[in-house]
Structures are given as structure tokens and as C-alpha cells.
Amino acid sequence: MIENRTGTGHTRAKVILTGEHAVVYGEPAIALPLASLPMRATVRREPGPLGIESVLYSGELADAPEELSAPRAAIEATLDFLGLPHRDLVLSTESSIPAARGLGSSAATAGALALALADLAGRKLTAQEHFDLVQVGERVAHGSPSGLDARTTASTVPVWFQGGAMRPLDLHLKAHLVVADTGVHGRTRVAVADVRSFRERHPARGAQLITELGQITRGTVEDLRLDRPVELGARLTQAHHALAELGVSSPELDRLQRAALDAGALGAKLTGGGQGGCLLALAGDAASAGTIAAALRRSGAPHTWLHRIDARQPAAPSQVPLA
């Protein structure tokens, strides 16, 4: 093993295309990595205490604020796994992924840091090793993480998730996604509790909506495989309405969803935990995506990001083999 003077690691943001909340009740979900929102971590050898440089804080890792407790846990676990000392290193992160918006920021950060440390040590992590190290940080950030973020932020293809098992999906869709930030932190735990409450109060309708969301996800697999953007768009809109009835949406998300559809989106839905966070809008081409993004900003989205879905394009950098 040859140790390097520096190390780098690359991951990316993720969105849940379909299946959020229904996945809690055994239905499938599909998550999509966003190469357009990359995370890059670097580590260099420098004498002194273990240090970190980030937008939130720069200094000794031991004195980092609570907001960095998840990446700190992942860093320490990775150092132990690789047999590296907890000193004489400075780690840094560079990313445009917003926190607490359902885009996998915490998993992407932990994953990129683990890969950078492995690169420094001249090691290649297996998919399972990388997953296990990221999950250390995710448990600090989220309590009992499903593992979907850890897998998808390290992937370059869509990921199917059901009952704790995951597999990569074929992608032949050629379309564009517009991701719009509501400017409001998502409230996943509250939304999960509200869905549970809805199901208790309306058992028949609640079960029907969860089944409907599962059927949407199964249809989405074929849309991705057969390049059917119009059909996928209709499913996304259908999913948003089902999630809204379950109590997962918010006034901000509903306003942006209407604005996207009025601007010509093929479909639009919330993504992730809901009650804040981000909205997805599907466009058939780049020009439409730009028009939709402008409409979303006029409707209150402080940030929008465009992502080209095209299997012919080079994949984002990835240092982790698919499991």
C-alpha cells in the first residue's frame, strides 16, 4: 500500500424520484443521483491536530460545531478502519448541495470524505465498506437511516430500494429535471408521523394511497427503461397529489408544483421527506427546463438546479463499485 500526500473523493446529491413515504410501508422507491450537484472532498497531510475546512466551520475537528457531528463521526470511523492517525491531516469539502432539503447532503459529505481518506491511504473501498462508513455518519444525522442516501449518492445510475434491499436500474430516459428549493427545511420526521396519523384515521384510504404510490414506482421503472418522459411526468404529478393527501406536502411545495405545470413541465412532485425541501419538475428538453426554472424562481424558489438525464452522457466520477 502506497500512501499519497493528498486524497480526493467524489459523490453527488440525490433525489427520490418516486416512492417516498410509501417505502416505509414496504412499497418500492427509486432514487436518482444528480451529477449536476457534485460533492468533492480533499485531504492533505499537514502537521498538527486533525483539521477540517468547510463552509460551516474551519479549524480543529475536535472543536467543530454540532452541525458537523455526522461528518466527524464518519471521518473518525474511516480513520480507524484505514489505520490512519487522528492527526496530521486537514480535510476539506466543496459542494453546492443545500443541507436539510432532501438531497442527501449528509450522506454525500460523509461518502466523499471517506473516499478521500481511502485515496490518501492508497486504498480502494468496496461498495459495502463505503456504505458501512457512510452509515456511521448517517446514524448520527438521522437516527435510523434506510441506507438509500448512502447508496445513491455513491451511484451513477438510478437505485431501486425496497425492504432494505437495493439494486441499480437501467436508464435510457432522455429528459431534464429541474430541482427547485422551497427555501424551507424539510420535516421528514413530522411528515412520517403525519402519514401514520392519516392511515390511523382513514385506514382504507391510507392503504389505497400507499398502494397507488407503489404502483407509480413500478411504472416508473419502465418509463426509465423505455425512454417515456411524458408517461413519467404524469406519474410524478399523480404521486405529488397522493403525497399531498397524505399530509406530506406544504403550501410552498404546492405553489411551486402549480407554477411548474403552468410553465409546461411534463410533471412535477415534491421529493424526499416533504413539508419543505425541494420540488422536482420534468422537462422534455433544455429550453423547456430553462423556462420552468425561471417560472419557479418567480414563484418563490430561492434556488433552482438543472439536471440532464441522458444515458449517453459520461457518468459522474465515482470511486465506489456498484454493490
PDB file of C-alpha atoms in Angstrom:
ATOM      1  CA  MET A   1       0.000   0.000   0.000  1.00  0.00           C
ATOM      2  CA  ILE A   2       1.434   3.377  -1.086  1.00  0.00           C
ATOM      3  CA  GLU A   3       0.207   6.348   0.917  1.00  0.00           C
ATOM      4  CA  ASN A   4      -0.318   9.595  -1.003  1.00  0.00           C
ATOM      5  CA  ARG A   5       0.352  13.169   0.043  1.00  0.00           C
ATOM      6  CA  THR A   6      -3.219  14.141  -0.822  1.00  0.00           C
ATOM      7  CA  GLY A   7      -6.501  12.326  -1.423  1.00  0.00           C
ATOM      8  CA  THR A   8      -9.751  13.193  -3.169  1.00  0.00           C
ATOM      9  CA  GLY A   9     -13.269  11.782  -3.052  1.00  0.00           C
ATOM     10  CA  HIS A  10     -16.335  12.423  -5.217  1.00  0.00           C
ATOM     11  CA  THR A  11     -20.020  11.845  -4.537  1.00  0.00           C
ATOM     12  CA  ARG A  12     -23.175  13.650  -5.587  1.00  0.00           C
ATOM     13  CA  ALA A  13     -26.638  14.756  -4.486  1.00  0.00           C
ATOM     14  CA  LYS A  14     -29.671  12.532  -4.877  1.00  0.00           C
ATOM     15  CA  VAL A  15     -33.404  12.927  -5.279  1.00  0.00           C
ATOM     16  CA  ILE A  16     -36.151  10.419  -4.621  1.00  0.00           C
ATOM     17  CA  LEU A  17     -37.890  10.156  -7.960  1.00  0.00           C
ATOM     18  CA  THR A  18     -40.856   8.154  -6.673  1.00  0.00           C
ATOM     19  CA  GLY A  19     -41.843   6.164  -3.599  1.00  0.00           C
ATOM     20  CA  GLU A  20     -41.017   8.369  -0.619  1.00  0.00           C
ATOM     21  CA  HIS A  21     -43.101   7.555   2.469  1.00  0.00           C
ATOM     22  CA  ALA A  22     -44.673   4.508   0.769  1.00  0.00           C
ATOM     23  CA  VAL A  23     -41.297   2.817   1.187  1.00  0.00           C
ATOM     24  CA  VAL A  24     -41.877   2.864   4.959  1.00  0.00           C
ATOM     25  CA  TYR A  25     -44.818   0.511   4.378  1.00  0.00           C
ATOM     26  CA  GLY A  26     -42.988  -1.997   2.172  1.00  0.00           C
ATOM     27  CA  GLU A  27     -43.506  -0.395  -1.228  1.00  0.00           C
ATOM     28  CA  PRO A  28     -40.522   0.365  -3.506  1.00  0.00           C
ATOM     29  CA  ALA A  29     -38.804   3.703  -4.072  1.00  0.00           C
ATOM     30  CA  ILE A  30     -36.485   4.933  -6.820  1.00  0.00           C
ATOM     31  CA  ALA A  31     -33.698   7.398  -6.132  1.00  0.00           C
ATOM     32  CA  LEU A  32     -31.680   9.224  -8.775  1.00  0.00           C
ATOM     33  CA  PRO A  33     -28.121  10.542  -8.324  1.00  0.00           C
ATOM     34  CA  LEU A  34     -27.577  14.115  -9.517  1.00  0.00           C
ATOM     35  CA  ALA A  35     -24.207  14.536 -11.194  1.00  0.00           C
ATOM     36  CA  SER A  36     -25.110  18.222 -11.626  1.00  0.00           C
ATOM     37  CA  LEU A  37     -24.786  18.701  -7.861  1.00  0.00           C
ATOM     38  CA  PRO A  38     -21.386  17.179  -7.020  1.00  0.00           C
ATOM     39  CA  MET A  39     -19.627  16.875  -3.685  1.00  0.00           C
ATOM     40  CA  ARG A  40     -15.837  16.897  -3.616  1.00  0.00           C
ATOM     41  CA  ALA A  41     -13.680  16.219  -0.586  1.00  0.00           C
ATOM     42  CA  THR A  42      -9.912  16.544  -0.305  1.00  0.00           C
ATOM     43  CA  VAL A  43      -7.450  15.641   2.406  1.00  0.00           C
ATOM     44  CA  ARG A  44      -3.834  16.736   2.743  1.00  0.00           C
ATOM     45  CA  ARG A  45      -1.068  15.904   5.141  1.00  0.00           C
ATOM     46  CA  GLU A  46      -0.263  18.770   7.484  1.00  0.00           C
ATOM     47  CA  PRO A  47       1.392  18.535  10.913  1.00  0.00           C
ATOM     48  CA  GLY A  48      -0.876  19.224  13.855  1.00  0.00           C
ATOM     49  CA  PRO A  49      -4.343  18.304  15.143  1.00  0.00           C
ATOM     50  CA  LEU A  50      -6.908  16.807  12.808  1.00  0.00           C
ATOM     51  CA  GLY A  51      -8.489  19.732  10.952  1.00  0.00           C
ATOM     52  CA  ILE A  52     -11.454  20.443   8.715  1.00  0.00           C
ATOM     53  CA  GLU A  53     -12.282  23.235   6.295  1.00  0.00           C
ATOM     54  CA  SER A  54     -15.907  23.772   5.253  1.00  0.00           C
ATOM     55  CA  VAL A  55     -18.482  26.475   4.652  1.00  0.00           C
ATOM     56  CA  LEU A  56     -19.838  25.976   8.177  1.00  0.00           C
ATOM     57  CA  TYR A  57     -16.548  25.863  10.076  1.00  0.00           C
ATOM     58  CA  SER A  58     -12.790  25.729   9.655  1.00  0.00           C
ATOM     59  CA  GLY A  59     -10.491  24.621  12.428  1.00  0.00           C
ATOM     60  CA  GLU A  60      -9.710  21.624  14.594  1.00  0.00           C
ATOM     61  CA  LEU A  61     -12.208  18.808  14.113  1.00  0.00           C
ATOM     62  CA  ALA A  62     -12.397  18.262  17.866  1.00  0.00           C
ATOM     63  CA  ASP A  63     -13.873  21.771  18.248  1.00  0.00           C
ATOM     64  CA  ALA A  64     -16.310  21.547  15.325  1.00  0.00           C
ATOM     65  CA  PRO A  65     -19.937  22.625  15.973  1.00  0.00           C
ATOM     66  CA  GLU A  66     -22.844  20.223  16.367  1.00  0.00           C
ATOM     67  CA  GLU A  67     -23.790  20.659  12.709  1.00  0.00           C
ATOM     68  CA  LEU A  68     -20.631  18.746  11.767  1.00  0.00           C
ATOM     69  CA  SER A  69     -21.134  15.863  14.190  1.00  0.00           C
ATOM     70  CA  ALA A  70     -22.226  13.481  11.395  1.00  0.00           C
ATOM     71  CA  PRO A  71     -19.217  14.020   9.102  1.00  0.00           C
ATOM     72  CA  ARG A  72     -16.966  13.977  12.153  1.00  0.00           C
ATOM     73  CA  ALA A  73     -18.276  10.516  13.082  1.00  0.00           C
ATOM     74  CA  ALA A  74     -17.696   9.284   9.531  1.00  0.00           C
ATOM     75  CA  ILE A  75     -14.166  10.720   9.471  1.00  0.00           C
ATOM     76  CA  GLU A  76     -13.217   9.094  12.751  1.00  0.00           C
ATOM     77  CA  ALA A  77     -14.688   5.730  11.716  1.00  0.00           C
ATOM     78  CA  THR A  78     -12.825   5.854   8.406  1.00  0.00           C
ATOM     79  CA  LEU A  79      -9.521   6.736  10.072  1.00  0.00           C
ATOM     80  CA  ASP A  80      -9.928   3.769  12.402  1.00  0.00           C
ATOM     81  CA  PHE A  81     -10.870   1.463   9.527  1.00  0.00           C
ATOM     82  CA  LEU A  82      -7.846   2.519   7.469  1.00  0.00           C
ATOM     83  CA  GLY A  83      -5.452   2.546  10.428  1.00  0.00           C
ATOM     84  CA  LEU A  84      -4.648   6.227   9.983  1.00  0.00           C
ATOM     85  CA  PRO A  85      -3.771   8.504  12.933  1.00  0.00           C
ATOM     86  CA  HIS A  86      -6.309  11.053  14.174  1.00  0.00           C
ATOM     87  CA  ARG A  87      -3.922  13.940  13.494  1.00  0.00           C
ATOM     88  CA  ASP A  88      -1.589  15.486  10.903  1.00  0.00           C
ATOM     89  CA  LEU A  89      -4.413  15.721   8.352  1.00  0.00           C
ATOM     90  CA  VAL A  90      -6.668  18.522   7.086  1.00  0.00           C
ATOM     91  CA  LEU A  91      -9.901  17.609   5.303  1.00  0.00           C
ATOM     92  CA  SER A  92     -11.984  19.980   3.201  1.00  0.00           C
ATOM     93  CA  THR A  93     -15.307  19.789   1.355  1.00  0.00           C
ATOM     94  CA  GLU A  94     -16.563  21.675  -1.668  1.00  0.00           C
ATOM     95  CA  SER A  95     -20.210  21.418  -2.705  1.00  0.00           C
ATOM     96  CA  SER A  96     -23.340  23.299  -3.728  1.00  0.00           C
ATOM     97  CA  ILE A  97     -25.726  20.722  -2.194  1.00  0.00           C
ATOM     98  CA  PRO A  98     -28.009  22.539   0.284  1.00  0.00           C
ATOM     99  CA  ALA A  99     -28.482  20.962   3.692  1.00  0.00           C
ATOM    100  CA  ALA A 100     -31.818  19.715   5.029  1.00  0.00           C
ATOM    101  CA  ARG A 101     -33.528  19.768   1.623  1.00  0.00           C
ATOM    102  CA  GLY A 102     -33.855  16.036   0.971  1.00  0.00           C
ATOM    103  CA  LEU A 103     -30.925  15.965  -1.458  1.00  0.00           C
ATOM    104  CA  GLY A 104     -28.660  13.670   0.559  1.00  0.00           C
ATOM    105  CA  SER A 105     -26.196  16.313   1.726  1.00  0.00           C
ATOM    106  CA  SER A 106     -25.084  14.455   4.845  1.00  0.00           C
ATOM    107  CA  ALA A 107     -24.518  11.140   3.039  1.00  0.00           C
ATOM    108  CA  ALA A 108     -22.718  12.821   0.154  1.00  0.00           C
ATOM    109  CA  THR A 109     -20.419  14.633   2.589  1.00  0.00           C
ATOM    110  CA  ALA A 110     -19.600  11.535   4.615  1.00  0.00           C
ATOM    111  CA  GLY A 111     -19.115   9.473   1.475  1.00  0.00           C
ATOM    112  CA  ALA A 112     -16.750  11.923  -0.193  1.00  0.00           C
ATOM    113  CA  LEU A 113     -14.685  12.274   2.983  1.00  0.00           C
ATOM    114  CA  ALA A 114     -14.373   8.501   3.371  1.00  0.00           C
ATOM    115  CA  LEU A 115     -13.245   8.178  -0.244  1.00  0.00           C
ATOM    116  CA  ALA A 116     -10.703  10.989   0.137  1.00  0.00           C
ATOM    117  CA  LEU A 117      -9.155   9.320   3.175  1.00  0.00           C
ATOM    118  CA  ALA A 118      -9.046   5.962   1.382  1.00  0.00           C
ATOM    119  CA  ASP A 119      -7.376   7.633  -1.602  1.00  0.00           C
ATOM    120  CA  LEU A 120      -4.810   9.194   0.716  1.00  0.00           C
ATOM    121  CA  ALA A 121      -4.068   5.738   2.131  1.00  0.00           C
ATOM    122  CA  GLY A 122      -3.803   4.187  -1.329  1.00  0.00           C
ATOM    123  CA  ARG A 123      -6.914   2.058  -0.735  1.00  0.00           C
ATOM    124  CA  LYS A 124      -9.991   1.266  -2.812  1.00  0.00           C
ATOM    125  CA  LEU A 125     -13.103   0.823  -0.715  1.00  0.00           C
ATOM    126  CA  THR A 126     -15.594  -1.849  -1.700  1.00  0.00           C
ATOM    127  CA  ALA A 127     -19.219  -0.804  -2.055  1.00  0.00           C
ATOM    128  CA  GLN A 128     -20.055  -2.417   1.291  1.00  0.00           C
ATOM    129  CA  GLU A 129     -17.097  -0.851   3.090  1.00  0.00           C
ATOM    130  CA  HIS A 130     -18.040   2.580   1.789  1.00  0.00           C
ATOM    131  CA  PHE A 131     -21.696   2.062   2.691  1.00  0.00           C
ATOM    132  CA  ASP A 132     -20.852   0.988   6.238  1.00  0.00           C
ATOM    133  CA  LEU A 133     -18.631   4.028   6.821  1.00  0.00           C
ATOM    134  CA  VAL A 134     -21.222   6.460   5.452  1.00  0.00           C
ATOM    135  CA  GLN A 135     -23.906   4.882   7.623  1.00  0.00           C
ATOM    136  CA  VAL A 136     -21.869   5.762  10.732  1.00  0.00           C
ATOM    137  CA  GLY A 137     -22.395   9.413   9.902  1.00  0.00           C
ATOM    138  CA  GLU A 138     -25.971   8.884   8.753  1.00  0.00           C
ATOM    139  CA  ARG A 139     -26.928   7.345  12.089  1.00  0.00           C
ATOM    140  CA  VAL A 140     -25.711  10.491  13.808  1.00  0.00           C
ATOM    141  CA  ALA A 141     -27.589  12.689  11.335  1.00  0.00           C
ATOM    142  CA  HIS A 142     -30.857  10.747  11.058  1.00  0.00           C
ATOM    143  CA  GLY A 143     -31.084   8.151  13.824  1.00  0.00           C
ATOM    144  CA  SER A 144     -32.166   5.073  11.835  1.00  0.00           C
ATOM    145  CA  PRO A 145     -31.274   5.708   8.178  1.00  0.00           C
ATOM    146  CA  SER A 146     -32.621   3.379   5.494  1.00  0.00           C
ATOM    147  CA  GLY A 147     -29.338   3.423   3.580  1.00  0.00           C
ATOM    148  CA  LEU A 148     -30.926   4.841   0.432  1.00  0.00           C
ATOM    149  CA  ASP A 149     -28.935   8.090   0.610  1.00  0.00           C
ATOM    150  CA  ALA A 150     -25.673   6.262   1.299  1.00  0.00           C
ATOM    151  CA  ARG A 151     -26.110   4.052  -1.768  1.00  0.00           C
ATOM    152  CA  THR A 152     -27.481   6.642  -4.185  1.00  0.00           C
ATOM    153  CA  THR A 153     -25.001   9.452  -3.504  1.00  0.00           C
ATOM    154  CA  ALA A 154     -22.226   6.992  -4.418  1.00  0.00           C
ATOM    155  CA  SER A 155     -24.022   5.696  -7.527  1.00  0.00           C
ATOM    156  CA  THR A 156     -24.136   6.937 -11.119  1.00  0.00           C
ATOM    157  CA  VAL A 157     -27.402   5.193 -12.055  1.00  0.00           C
ATOM    158  CA  PRO A 158     -30.897   5.116 -10.510  1.00  0.00           C
ATOM    159  CA  VAL A 159     -31.323   2.871  -7.485  1.00  0.00           C
ATOM    160  CA  TRP A 160     -34.350   0.709  -6.654  1.00  0.00           C
ATOM    161  CA  PHE A 161     -34.957   0.319  -2.927  1.00  0.00           C
ATOM    162  CA  GLN A 162     -37.444  -1.988  -1.215  1.00  0.00           C
ATOM    163  CA  GLY A 163     -37.437  -3.698   2.141  1.00  0.00           C
ATOM    164  CA  GLY A 164     -33.809  -2.814   2.804  1.00  0.00           C
ATOM    165  CA  ALA A 165     -32.590  -4.305  -0.494  1.00  0.00           C
ATOM    166  CA  MET A 166     -31.230  -2.180  -3.333  1.00  0.00           C
ATOM    167  CA  ARG A 167     -30.296  -2.706  -6.953  1.00  0.00           C
ATOM    168  CA  PRO A 168     -29.237  -0.471  -9.863  1.00  0.00           C
ATOM    169  CA  LEU A 169     -31.755   0.270 -12.617  1.00  0.00           C
ATOM    170  CA  ASP A 170     -31.379   0.634 -16.372  1.00  0.00           C
ATOM    171  CA  LEU A 171     -31.603   4.250 -17.528  1.00  0.00           C
ATOM    172  CA  HIS A 172     -32.431   5.134 -21.128  1.00  0.00           C
ATOM    173  CA  LEU A 173     -34.563   8.209 -20.460  1.00  0.00           C
ATOM    174  CA  LYS A 174     -33.565  11.417 -22.228  1.00  0.00           C
ATOM    175  CA  ALA A 175     -35.081  14.354 -20.402  1.00  0.00           C
ATOM    176  CA  HIS A 176     -34.246  17.176 -17.996  1.00  0.00           C
ATOM    177  CA  LEU A 177     -35.016  17.622 -14.326  1.00  0.00           C
ATOM    178  CA  VAL A 178     -35.465  20.963 -12.650  1.00  0.00           C
ATOM    179  CA  VAL A 179     -34.848  20.834  -8.903  1.00  0.00           C
ATOM    180  CA  ALA A 180     -36.338  23.784  -7.039  1.00  0.00           C
ATOM    181  CA  ASP A 181     -35.626  24.707  -3.426  1.00  0.00           C
ATOM    182  CA  THR A 182     -38.601  25.938  -1.401  1.00  0.00           C
ATOM    183  CA  GLY A 183     -36.209  27.691   0.968  1.00  0.00           C
ATOM    184  CA  VAL A 184     -37.802  25.759   3.834  1.00  0.00           C
ATOM    185  CA  HIS A 185     -36.080  22.920   5.686  1.00  0.00           C
ATOM    186  CA  GLY A 186     -37.830  19.606   5.151  1.00  0.00           C
ATOM    187  CA  ARG A 187     -39.521  17.993   8.163  1.00  0.00           C
ATOM    188  CA  THR A 188     -39.158  14.283   7.489  1.00  0.00           C
ATOM    189  CA  ARG A 189     -39.904  13.034  10.987  1.00  0.00           C
ATOM    190  CA  VAL A 190     -43.029  15.182  11.291  1.00  0.00           C
ATOM    191  CA  ALA A 191     -44.199  14.124   7.833  1.00  0.00           C
ATOM    192  CA  VAL A 192     -43.688  10.423   8.650  1.00  0.00           C
ATOM    193  CA  ALA A 193     -45.770  10.877  11.807  1.00  0.00           C
ATOM    194  CA  ASP A 194     -48.483  12.709   9.858  1.00  0.00           C
ATOM    195  CA  VAL A 195     -48.712   9.895   7.303  1.00  0.00           C
ATOM    196  CA  ARG A 196     -49.026   7.392  10.130  1.00  0.00           C
ATOM    197  CA  SER A 197     -51.778   9.514  11.676  1.00  0.00           C
ATOM    198  CA  PHE A 198     -53.638   9.732   8.350  1.00  0.00           C
ATOM    199  CA  ARG A 199     -53.522   5.947   7.988  1.00  0.00           C
ATOM    200  CA  GLU A 200     -54.876   5.506  11.516  1.00  0.00           C
ATOM    201  CA  ARG A 201     -57.734   7.950  10.913  1.00  0.00           C
ATOM    202  CA  HIS A 202     -58.510   6.781   7.365  1.00  0.00           C
ATOM    203  CA  PRO A 203     -57.262   3.176   7.139  1.00  0.00           C
ATOM    204  CA  ALA A 204     -58.909   2.274   3.820  1.00  0.00           C
ATOM    205  CA  ARG A 205     -57.948   5.468   2.011  1.00  0.00           C
ATOM    206  CA  GLY A 206     -54.480   5.466   3.541  1.00  0.00           C
ATOM    207  CA  ALA A 207     -53.815   1.924   2.342  1.00  0.00           C
ATOM    208  CA  GLN A 208     -55.144   2.823  -1.111  1.00  0.00           C
ATOM    209  CA  LEU A 209     -52.784   5.795  -1.415  1.00  0.00           C
ATOM    210  CA  ILE A 210     -49.745   3.784  -0.321  1.00  0.00           C
ATOM    211  CA  THR A 211     -50.597   1.085  -2.880  1.00  0.00           C
ATOM    212  CA  GLU A 212     -51.038   3.773  -5.538  1.00  0.00           C
ATOM    213  CA  LEU A 213     -47.581   5.178  -4.789  1.00  0.00           C
ATOM    214  CA  GLY A 214     -46.093   1.698  -5.108  1.00  0.00           C
ATOM    215  CA  GLN A 215     -47.761   1.229  -8.493  1.00  0.00           C
ATOM    216  CA  ILE A 216     -46.391   4.586  -9.632  1.00  0.00           C
ATOM    217  CA  THR A 217     -42.865   3.474  -8.756  1.00  0.00           C
ATOM    218  CA  ARG A 218     -43.235   0.188 -10.624  1.00  0.00           C
ATOM    219  CA  GLY A 219     -44.420   2.060 -13.692  1.00  0.00           C
ATOM    220  CA  THR A 220     -41.516   4.478 -13.380  1.00  0.00           C
ATOM    221  CA  VAL A 221     -39.053   1.605 -13.888  1.00  0.00           C
ATOM    222  CA  GLU A 222     -40.468   1.040 -17.363  1.00  0.00           C
ATOM    223  CA  ASP A 223     -40.525   4.769 -18.139  1.00  0.00           C
ATOM    224  CA  LEU A 224     -36.815   4.996 -17.355  1.00  0.00           C
ATOM    225  CA  ARG A 225     -36.015   1.872 -19.354  1.00  0.00           C
ATOM    226  CA  LEU A 226     -38.124   2.687 -22.408  1.00  0.00           C
ATOM    227  CA  ASP A 227     -37.479   6.452 -22.585  1.00  0.00           C
ATOM    228  CA  ARG A 228     -41.045   7.579 -21.833  1.00  0.00           C
ATOM    229  CA  PRO A 229     -40.790  11.120 -20.431  1.00  0.00           C
ATOM    230  CA  VAL A 230     -44.466  12.019 -20.998  1.00  0.00           C
ATOM    231  CA  GLU A 231     -45.670   8.968 -19.093  1.00  0.00           C
ATOM    232  CA  LEU A 232     -43.147   9.573 -16.331  1.00  0.00           C
ATOM    233  CA  GLY A 233     -44.265  13.177 -15.999  1.00  0.00           C
ATOM    234  CA  ALA A 234     -47.860  12.091 -15.488  1.00  0.00           C
ATOM    235  CA  ARG A 235     -46.758   9.663 -12.788  1.00  0.00           C
ATOM    236  CA  LEU A 236     -44.790  12.347 -10.960  1.00  0.00           C
ATOM    237  CA  THR A 237     -47.821  14.636 -10.834  1.00  0.00           C
ATOM    238  CA  GLN A 238     -50.028  11.758  -9.675  1.00  0.00           C
ATOM    239  CA  ALA A 239     -47.514  10.971  -6.923  1.00  0.00           C
ATOM    240  CA  HIS A 240     -47.494  14.572  -5.706  1.00  0.00           C
ATOM    241  CA  HIS A 241     -51.272  14.602  -5.317  1.00  0.00           C
ATOM    242  CA  ALA A 242     -51.220  11.302  -3.411  1.00  0.00           C
ATOM    243  CA  LEU A 243     -48.466  12.552  -1.102  1.00  0.00           C
ATOM    244  CA  ALA A 244     -50.291  15.838  -0.570  1.00  0.00           C
ATOM    245  CA  GLU A 245     -53.429  13.984   0.502  1.00  0.00           C
ATOM    246  CA  LEU A 246     -51.333  12.001   2.989  1.00  0.00           C
ATOM    247  CA  GLY A 247     -50.126  15.281   4.514  1.00  0.00           C
ATOM    248  CA  VAL A 248     -46.586  15.333   3.109  1.00  0.00           C
ATOM    249  CA  SER A 249     -46.745  18.498   1.015  1.00  0.00           C
ATOM    250  CA  SER A 250     -46.746  22.156   2.098  1.00  0.00           C
ATOM    251  CA  PRO A 251     -48.095  25.467   0.747  1.00  0.00           C
ATOM    252  CA  GLU A 252     -44.651  26.252  -0.683  1.00  0.00           C
ATOM    253  CA  LEU A 253     -44.380  22.902  -2.466  1.00  0.00           C
ATOM    254  CA  ASP A 254     -47.938  23.097  -3.826  1.00  0.00           C
ATOM    255  CA  ARG A 255     -47.321  26.619  -5.127  1.00  0.00           C
ATOM    256  CA  LEU A 256     -44.150  25.560  -6.922  1.00  0.00           C
ATOM    257  CA  GLN A 257     -45.827  22.450  -8.314  1.00  0.00           C
ATOM    258  CA  ARG A 258     -48.596  24.536  -9.891  1.00  0.00           C
ATOM    259  CA  ALA A 259     -46.058  27.006 -11.266  1.00  0.00           C
ATOM    260  CA  ALA A 260     -44.027  24.210 -12.868  1.00  0.00           C
ATOM    261  CA  LEU A 261     -47.057  22.674 -14.559  1.00  0.00           C
ATOM    262  CA  ASP A 262     -48.284  26.087 -15.755  1.00  0.00           C
ATOM    263  CA  ALA A 263     -44.832  26.662 -17.271  1.00  0.00           C
ATOM    264  CA  GLY A 264     -45.049  23.477 -19.331  1.00  0.00           C
ATOM    265  CA  ALA A 265     -43.497  20.800 -17.104  1.00  0.00           C
ATOM    266  CA  LEU A 266     -44.359  17.233 -18.117  1.00  0.00           C
ATOM    267  CA  GLY A 267     -44.934  16.560 -14.424  1.00  0.00           C
ATOM    268  CA  ALA A 268     -43.853  17.788 -11.003  1.00  0.00           C
ATOM    269  CA  LYS A 269     -43.744  16.488  -7.444  1.00  0.00           C
ATOM    270  CA  LEU A 270     -42.127  17.004  -4.082  1.00  0.00           C
ATOM    271  CA  THR A 271     -39.078  14.904  -3.330  1.00  0.00           C
ATOM    272  CA  GLY A 272     -37.906  13.430  -0.051  1.00  0.00           C
ATOM    273  CA  GLY A 273     -39.446  13.853   3.369  1.00  0.00           C
ATOM    274  CA  GLY A 274     -41.639  16.770   2.389  1.00  0.00           C
ATOM    275  CA  GLN A 275     -43.268  19.610   4.327  1.00  0.00           C
ATOM    276  CA  GLY A 276     -40.492  21.743   2.828  1.00  0.00           C
ATOM    277  CA  GLY A 277     -37.356  20.801   0.967  1.00  0.00           C
ATOM    278  CA  CYS A 278     -37.376  20.538  -2.823  1.00  0.00           C
ATOM    279  CA  LEU A 279     -39.643  20.032  -5.794  1.00  0.00           C
ATOM    280  CA  LEU A 280     -38.832  18.081  -8.981  1.00  0.00           C
ATOM    281  CA  ALA A 281     -40.148  19.154 -12.371  1.00  0.00           C
ATOM    282  CA  LEU A 282     -39.634  17.093 -15.531  1.00  0.00           C
ATOM    283  CA  ALA A 283     -38.923  18.785 -18.862  1.00  0.00           C
ATOM    284  CA  GLY A 284     -38.505  17.289 -22.307  1.00  0.00           C
ATOM    285  CA  ASP A 285     -35.627  19.497 -23.417  1.00  0.00           C
ATOM    286  CA  ALA A 286     -33.163  22.111 -22.195  1.00  0.00           C
ATOM    287  CA  ALA A 287     -35.180  25.103 -23.397  1.00  0.00           C
ATOM    288  CA  SER A 288     -38.287  23.931 -21.533  1.00  0.00           C
ATOM    289  CA  ALA A 289     -36.214  23.267 -18.436  1.00  0.00           C
ATOM    290  CA  GLY A 290     -34.905  26.838 -18.502  1.00  0.00           C
ATOM    291  CA  THR A 291     -38.417  28.238 -18.866  1.00  0.00           C
ATOM    292  CA  ILE A 292     -39.678  26.116 -15.979  1.00  0.00           C
ATOM    293  CA  ALA A 293     -36.740  27.080 -13.745  1.00  0.00           C
ATOM    294  CA  ALA A 294     -37.405  30.794 -14.379  1.00  0.00           C
ATOM    295  CA  ALA A 295     -41.087  30.335 -13.527  1.00  0.00           C
ATOM    296  CA  LEU A 296     -40.190  28.537 -10.305  1.00  0.00           C
ATOM    297  CA  ARG A 297     -37.859  31.341  -9.240  1.00  0.00           C
ATOM    298  CA  ARG A 298     -40.595  33.889  -9.939  1.00  0.00           C
ATOM    299  CA  SER A 299     -42.890  31.786  -7.750  1.00  0.00           C
ATOM    300  CA  GLY A 300     -40.560  31.972  -4.781  1.00  0.00           C
ATOM    301  CA  ALA A 301     -37.871  29.311  -5.234  1.00  0.00           C
ATOM    302  CA  PRO A 302     -34.613  30.859  -3.998  1.00  0.00           C
ATOM    303  CA  HIS A 303     -32.546  28.304  -5.938  1.00  0.00           C
ATOM    304  CA  THR A 304     -33.079  26.020  -8.918  1.00  0.00           C
ATOM    305  CA  TRP A 305     -30.756  23.442 -10.475  1.00  0.00           C
ATOM    306  CA  LEU A 306     -30.948  21.838 -13.906  1.00  0.00           C
ATOM    307  CA  HIS A 307     -30.032  18.193 -14.376  1.00  0.00           C
ATOM    308  CA  ARG A 308     -29.807  16.479 -17.745  1.00  0.00           C
ATOM    309  CA  ILE A 309     -30.990  12.872 -17.699  1.00  0.00           C
ATOM    310  CA  ASP A 310     -29.307  11.157 -20.609  1.00  0.00           C
ATOM    311  CA  ALA A 311     -27.743   7.704 -20.511  1.00  0.00           C
ATOM    312  CA  ARG A 312     -25.459   8.674 -23.402  1.00  0.00           C
ATOM    313  CA  GLN A 313     -23.635  11.262 -21.312  1.00  0.00           C
ATOM    314  CA  PRO A 314     -20.483  10.351 -19.351  1.00  0.00           C
ATOM    315  CA  ALA A 315     -21.287   9.248 -15.809  1.00  0.00           C
ATOM    316  CA  ALA A 316     -20.254  11.385 -12.860  1.00  0.00           C
ATOM    317  CA  PRO A 317     -16.935  10.456 -11.254  1.00  0.00           C
ATOM    318  CA  SER A 318     -17.388   7.518  -8.916  1.00  0.00           C
ATOM    319  CA  GLN A 319     -14.871   5.643  -6.819  1.00  0.00           C
ATOM    320  CA  VAL A 320     -17.318   3.082  -5.486  1.00  0.00           C
ATOM    321  CA  PRO A 321     -18.274  -0.068  -7.423  1.00  0.00           C
ATOM    322  CA  LEU A 322     -21.978  -0.840  -7.509  1.00  0.00           C
ATOM    323  CA  ALA A 323     -22.939  -3.479  -4.986  1.00  0.00           C
TER     324      ALA A 323
END
